[in-house]
Amino acid sequence: MFTFNKTLTSHTMKRKILTTVALLLSFGAAFAYFAGIDGKWSAMLKGPDGNEFPISYTFKTAGTTLNGTVTSSIGSFDISDGVVKGDSLWFTANINTMKIKNKGRYYADGDSISLRVGMRSTHTTLKRALDK
């Protein structure tokens, strides 16, 4: 009877250790996935008049929080209210007195973000800039 309990306890302990390791690896993989969004991204954004202009984003994540800046020909502006959840991201670009909501999806290939900008649902695809 003692051998049975010892074996049962050994199996239970191994299962708990393996479960803990699996959870830690999952959290680590998720963190590494979202850490991949950090850096500089650029795109051409089409304005309401149909003209395109260059725009760049610099993202920095801390857990599920997203911060950074948006830079265009009119200046550099802070990002606020940023969240990264799953493969999605949301943030507000504070451009002068305007607060422009952005919603996007980060792709697993690591080199593109599909982004919907503002009320008009302007769509652009960000590409990782060479000078991270």
mmCIF file of N, CA, C and O in Angstrom, residues 11-65:
data_model
loop_
_atom_site.group_PDB
_atom_site.id
_atom_site.type_symbol
_atom_site.label_atom_id
_atom_site.label_comp_id
_atom_site.label_asym_id
_atom_site.label_seq_id
_atom_site.Cartn_x
_atom_site.Cartn_y
_atom_site.Cartn_z
ATOM 1 N N HIS A 11 3.505 10.577 -9.452
ATOM 2 C CA HIS A 11 2.830 10.931 -10.698
ATOM 3 C C HIS A 11 2.104 12.264 -10.583
ATOM 4 O O HIS A 11 2.119 13.075 -11.503
ATOM 5 N N THR A 12 1.458 12.485 -9.452
ATOM 6 C CA THR A 12 0.750 13.747 -9.223
ATOM 7 C C THR A 12 1.735 14.906 -9.228
ATOM 8 O O THR A 12 1.474 15.955 -9.822
ATOM 9 N N MET A 13 2.859 14.731 -8.583
ATOM 10 C CA MET A 13 3.881 15.772 -8.521
ATOM 11 C C MET A 13 4.444 16.057 -9.920
ATOM 12 O O MET A 13 4.583 17.224 -10.296
ATOM 13 N N LYS A 14 4.718 15.021 -10.695
ATOM 14 C CA LYS A 14 5.231 15.209 -12.052
ATOM 15 C C LYS A 14 4.203 15.948 -12.910
ATOM 16 O O LYS A 14 4.554 16.834 -13.680
ATOM 17 N N ARG A 15 2.937 15.586 -12.773
ATOM 18 C CA ARG A 15 1.882 16.238 -13.539
ATOM 19 C C ARG A 15 1.799 17.728 -13.178
ATOM 20 O O ARG A 15 1.665 18.582 -14.044
ATOM 21 N N LYS A 16 1.889 18.050 -11.910
ATOM 22 C CA LYS A 16 1.841 19.446 -11.472
ATOM 23 C C LYS A 16 3.036 20.232 -12.018
ATOM 24 O O LYS A 16 2.890 21.366 -12.466
ATOM 25 N N ILE A 17 4.193 19.622 -11.974
ATOM 26 C CA ILE A 17 5.399 20.290 -12.497
ATOM 27 C C ILE A 17 5.268 20.516 -13.999
ATOM 28 O O ILE A 17 5.537 21.617 -14.491
ATOM 29 N N LEU A 18 4.842 19.502 -14.738
ATOM 30 C CA LEU A 18 4.687 19.639 -16.187
ATOM 31 C C LEU A 18 3.622 20.679 -16.540
ATOM 32 O O LEU A 18 3.795 21.465 -17.478
ATOM 33 N N THR A 19 2.528 20.720 -15.792
ATOM 34 C CA THR A 19 1.486 21.717 -16.029
ATOM 35 C C THR A 19 2.026 23.116 -15.784
ATOM 36 O O THR A 19 1.789 24.035 -16.578
ATOM 37 N N THR A 20 2.764 23.290 -14.709
ATOM 38 C CA THR A 20 3.356 24.596 -14.395
ATOM 39 C C THR A 20 4.330 25.029 -15.488
ATOM 40 O O THR A 20 4.302 26.173 -15.941
ATOM 41 N N VAL A 21 5.173 24.126 -15.928
ATOM 42 C CA VAL A 21 6.139 24.442 -16.989
ATOM 43 C C VAL A 21 5.402 24.804 -18.280
ATOM 44 O O VAL A 21 5.748 25.777 -18.951
ATOM 45 N N ALA A 22 4.359 24.047 -18.620
ATOM 46 C CA ALA A 22 3.587 24.340 -19.840
ATOM 47 C C ALA A 22 2.952 25.721 -19.768
ATOM 48 O O ALA A 22 2.964 26.476 -20.743
ATOM 49 N N LEU A 23 2.393 26.081 -18.622
ATOM 50 C CA LEU A 23 1.794 27.407 -18.462
ATOM 51 C C LEU A 23 2.837 28.509 -18.583
ATOM 52 O O LEU A 23 2.607 29.524 -19.243
ATOM 53 N N LEU A 24 3.979 28.318 -17.955
ATOM 54 C CA LEU A 24 5.047 29.321 -18.043
ATOM 55 C C LEU A 24 5.532 29.497 -19.478
ATOM 56 O O LEU A 24 5.763 30.615 -19.933
ATOM 57 N N LEU A 25 5.665 28.398 -20.197
ATOM 58 C CA LEU A 25 6.079 28.475 -21.599
ATOM 59 C C LEU A 25 5.025 29.184 -22.444
ATOM 60 O O LEU A 25 5.359 29.965 -23.330
ATOM 61 N N SER A 26 3.752 28.925 -22.175
ATOM 62 C CA SER A 26 2.673 29.592 -22.909
ATOM 63 C C SER A 26 2.705 31.091 -22.674
ATOM 64 O O SER A 26 2.580 31.879 -23.610
ATOM 65 N N PHE A 27 2.854 31.510 -21.416
ATOM 66 C CA PHE A 27 2.927 32.935 -21.115
ATOM 67 C C PHE A 27 4.163 33.559 -21.750
ATOM 68 O O PHE A 27 4.115 34.656 -22.275
ATOM 69 N N GLY A 28 5.262 32.835 -21.716
ATOM 70 C CA GLY A 28 6.490 33.332 -22.331
ATOM 71 C C GLY A 28 6.343 33.483 -23.835
ATOM 72 O O GLY A 28 6.790 34.470 -24.420
ATOM 73 N N ALA A 29 5.694 32.512 -24.470
ATOM 74 C CA ALA A 29 5.477 32.599 -25.920
ATOM 75 C C ALA A 29 4.568 33.763 -26.258
ATOM 76 O O ALA A 29 4.802 34.493 -27.220
ATOM 77 N N ALA A 30 3.512 33.950 -25.478
ATOM 78 C CA ALA A 30 2.597 35.073 -25.721
ATOM 79 C C ALA A 30 3.338 36.394 -25.554
ATOM 80 O O ALA A 30 3.176 37.315 -26.347
ATOM 81 N N PHE A 31 4.157 36.519 -24.525
ATOM 82 C CA PHE A 31 4.908 37.750 -24.307
ATOM 83 C C PHE A 31 5.872 37.999 -25.465
ATOM 84 O O PHE A 31 5.990 39.113 -25.960
ATOM 85 N N ALA A 32 6.557 36.953 -25.919
ATOM 86 C CA ALA A 32 7.490 37.108 -27.039
ATOM 87 C C ALA A 32 6.761 37.517 -28.303
ATOM 88 O O ALA A 32 7.248 38.336 -29.079
ATOM 89 N N TYR A 33 5.567 36.966 -28.512
ATOM 90 C CA TYR A 33 4.769 37.305 -29.693
ATOM 91 C C TYR A 33 4.457 38.796 -29.700
ATOM 92 O O TYR A 33 4.624 39.480 -30.687
ATOM 93 N N PHE A 34 4.004 39.330 -28.558
ATOM 94 C CA PHE A 34 3.633 40.729 -28.510
ATOM 95 C C PHE A 34 4.835 41.647 -28.377
ATOM 96 O O PHE A 34 4.753 42.802 -28.737
ATOM 97 N N ALA A 35 5.936 41.135 -27.877
ATOM 98 C CA ALA A 35 7.147 41.948 -27.841
ATOM 99 C C ALA A 35 7.591 42.246 -29.267
ATOM 100 O O ALA A 35 8.259 43.234 -29.525
ATOM 101 N N GLY A 36 7.160 41.398 -30.237
ATOM 102 C CA GLY A 36 7.516 41.584 -31.627
ATOM 103 C C GLY A 36 6.918 42.829 -32.250
ATOM 104 O O GLY A 36 7.338 43.244 -33.314
ATOM 105 N N ILE A 37 5.942 43.446 -31.629
ATOM 106 C CA ILE A 37 5.322 44.655 -32.170
ATOM 107 C C ILE A 37 6.179 45.894 -31.858
ATOM 108 O O ILE A 37 6.045 46.918 -32.506
ATOM 109 N N ASP A 38 7.042 45.784 -30.863
ATOM 110 C CA ASP A 38 7.890 46.913 -30.474
ATOM 111 C C ASP A 38 8.775 47.350 -31.642
ATOM 112 O O ASP A 38 9.288 46.527 -32.387
ATOM 113 N N GLY A 39 8.908 48.655 -31.784
ATOM 114 C CA GLY A 39 9.772 49.192 -32.817
ATOM 115 C C GLY A 39 9.040 50.166 -33.713
ATOM 116 O O GLY A 39 7.932 50.610 -33.420
ATOM 117 N N LYS A 40 9.680 50.474 -34.825
ATOM 118 C CA LYS A 40 9.154 51.476 -35.749
ATOM 119 C C LYS A 40 8.464 50.800 -36.937
ATOM 120 O O LYS A 40 8.988 49.851 -37.512
ATOM 121 N N TRP A 41 7.283 51.346 -37.305
ATOM 122 C CA TRP A 41 6.474 50.844 -38.401
ATOM 123 C C TRP A 41 6.129 52.022 -39.301
ATOM 124 O O TRP A 41 5.943 53.133 -38.817
ATOM 125 N N SER A 42 6.016 51.794 -40.593
ATOM 126 C CA SER A 42 5.705 52.900 -41.502
ATOM 127 C C SER A 42 4.663 52.481 -42.534
ATOM 128 O O SER A 42 4.460 51.296 -42.791
ATOM 129 N N ALA A 43 4.009 53.502 -43.101
ATOM 130 C CA ALA A 43 2.964 53.260 -44.103
ATOM 131 C C ALA A 43 2.711 54.536 -44.881
ATOM 132 O O ALA A 43 3.208 55.610 -44.524
ATOM 133 N N MET A 44 1.941 54.401 -45.938
ATOM 134 C CA MET A 44 1.396 55.547 -46.662
ATOM 135 C C MET A 44 -0.081 55.580 -46.293
ATOM 136 O O MET A 44 -0.782 54.577 -46.437
ATOM 137 N N LEU A 45 -0.543 56.717 -45.798
ATOM 138 C CA LEU A 45 -1.932 56.863 -45.365
ATOM 139 C C LEU A 45 -2.658 57.784 -46.323
ATOM 140 O O LEU A 45 -2.161 58.858 -46.665
ATOM 141 N N LYS A 46 -3.833 57.353 -46.781
ATOM 142 C CA LYS A 46 -4.619 58.155 -47.711
ATOM 143 C C LYS A 46 -5.511 59.101 -46.914
ATOM 144 O O LYS A 46 -6.286 58.674 -46.051
ATOM 145 N N GLY A 47 -5.398 60.394 -47.192
ATOM 146 C CA GLY A 47 -6.211 61.405 -46.536
ATOM 147 C C GLY A 47 -7.597 61.490 -47.146
ATOM 148 O O GLY A 47 -7.880 60.870 -48.179
ATOM 149 N N PRO A 48 -8.487 62.296 -46.534
ATOM 150 C CA PRO A 48 -9.854 62.445 -47.036
ATOM 151 C C PRO A 48 -9.904 63.005 -48.457
ATOM 152 O O PRO A 48 -10.844 62.749 -49.200
ATOM 153 N N ASP A 49 -8.848 63.749 -48.846
ATOM 154 C CA ASP A 49 -8.811 64.329 -50.192
ATOM 155 C C ASP A 49 -8.260 63.358 -51.236
ATOM 156 O O ASP A 49 -8.156 63.687 -52.410
ATOM 157 N N GLY A 50 -7.877 62.140 -50.792
ATOM 158 C CA GLY A 50 -7.355 61.137 -51.716
ATOM 159 C C GLY A 50 -5.846 61.136 -51.840
ATOM 160 O O GLY A 50 -5.276 60.207 -52.396
ATOM 161 N N ASN A 51 -5.190 62.173 -51.346
ATOM 162 C CA ASN A 51 -3.725 62.218 -51.386
ATOM 163 C C ASN A 51 -3.135 61.301 -50.314
ATOM 164 O O ASN A 51 -3.704 61.153 -49.240
ATOM 165 N N GLU A 52 -2.011 60.717 -50.651
ATOM 166 C CA GLU A 52 -1.314 59.854 -49.698
ATOM 167 C C GLU A 52 -0.150 60.599 -49.080
ATOM 168 O O GLU A 52 0.476 61.436 -49.724
ATOM 169 N N PHE A 53 0.138 60.268 -47.806
ATOM 170 C CA PHE A 53 1.293 60.855 -47.131
ATOM 171 C C PHE A 53 1.925 59.804 -46.228
ATOM 172 O O PHE A 53 1.248 58.908 -45.733
ATOM 173 N N PRO A 54 3.248 59.925 -46.030
ATOM 174 C CA PRO A 54 3.936 58.948 -45.175
ATOM 175 C C PRO A 54 3.602 59.182 -43.703
ATOM 176 O O PRO A 54 3.429 60.321 -43.260
ATOM 177 N N ILE A 55 3.502 58.082 -42.982
ATOM 178 C CA ILE A 55 3.249 58.136 -41.550
ATOM 179 C C ILE A 55 4.036 57.003 -40.905
ATOM 180 O O ILE A 55 4.236 55.954 -41.523
ATOM 181 N N SER A 56 4.526 57.238 -39.697
ATOM 182 C CA SER A 56 5.239 56.168 -38.994
ATOM 183 C C SER A 56 4.753 56.097 -37.554
ATOM 184 O O SER A 56 4.290 57.080 -36.979
ATOM 185 N N TYR A 57 4.839 54.911 -37.024
ATOM 186 C CA TYR A 57 4.428 54.626 -35.659
ATOM 187 C C TYR A 57 5.609 53.991 -34.952
ATOM 188 O O TYR A 57 6.286 53.132 -35.524
ATOM 189 N N THR A 58 5.830 54.389 -33.730
ATOM 190 C CA THR A 58 6.814 53.722 -32.887
ATOM 191 C C THR A 58 6.050 53.140 -31.710
ATOM 192 O O THR A 58 5.403 53.878 -30.962
ATOM 193 N N PHE A 59 6.072 51.815 -31.590
ATOM 194 C CA PHE A 59 5.318 51.123 -30.552
ATOM 195 C C PHE A 59 6.247 50.578 -29.483
ATOM 196 O O PHE A 59 7.343 50.098 -29.771
ATOM 197 N N LYS A 60 5.766 50.600 -28.251
ATOM 198 C CA LYS A 60 6.457 49.999 -27.112
ATOM 199 C C LYS A 60 5.400 49.331 -26.245
ATOM 200 O O LYS A 60 4.428 49.969 -25.844
ATOM 201 N N THR A 61 5.567 48.031 -25.995
ATOM 202 C CA THR A 61 4.615 47.304 -25.177
ATOM 203 C C THR A 61 5.194 47.018 -23.796
ATOM 204 O O THR A 61 6.403 46.872 -23.633
ATOM 205 N N ALA A 62 4.295 46.956 -22.832
ATOM 206 C CA ALA A 62 4.617 46.507 -21.475
ATOM 207 C C ALA A 62 3.430 45.652 -21.041
ATOM 208 O O ALA A 62 2.378 46.181 -20.698
ATOM 209 N N GLY A 63 3.586 44.342 -21.154
ATOM 210 C CA GLY A 63 2.448 43.456 -20.922
ATOM 211 C C GLY A 63 1.425 43.665 -22.017
ATOM 212 O O GLY A 63 1.748 43.583 -23.196
ATOM 213 N N THR A 64 0.209 44.018 -21.650
ATOM 214 C CA THR A 64 -0.835 44.273 -22.644
ATOM 215 C C THR A 64 -1.009 45.764 -22.930
ATOM 216 O O THR A 64 -1.887 46.148 -23.698
ATOM 217 N N THR A 65 -0.174 46.598 -22.325
ATOM 218 C CA THR A 65 -0.253 48.045 -22.536
ATOM 219 C C THR A 65 0.609 48.452 -23.727
ATOM 220 O O THR A 65 1.745 48.008 -23.865
#
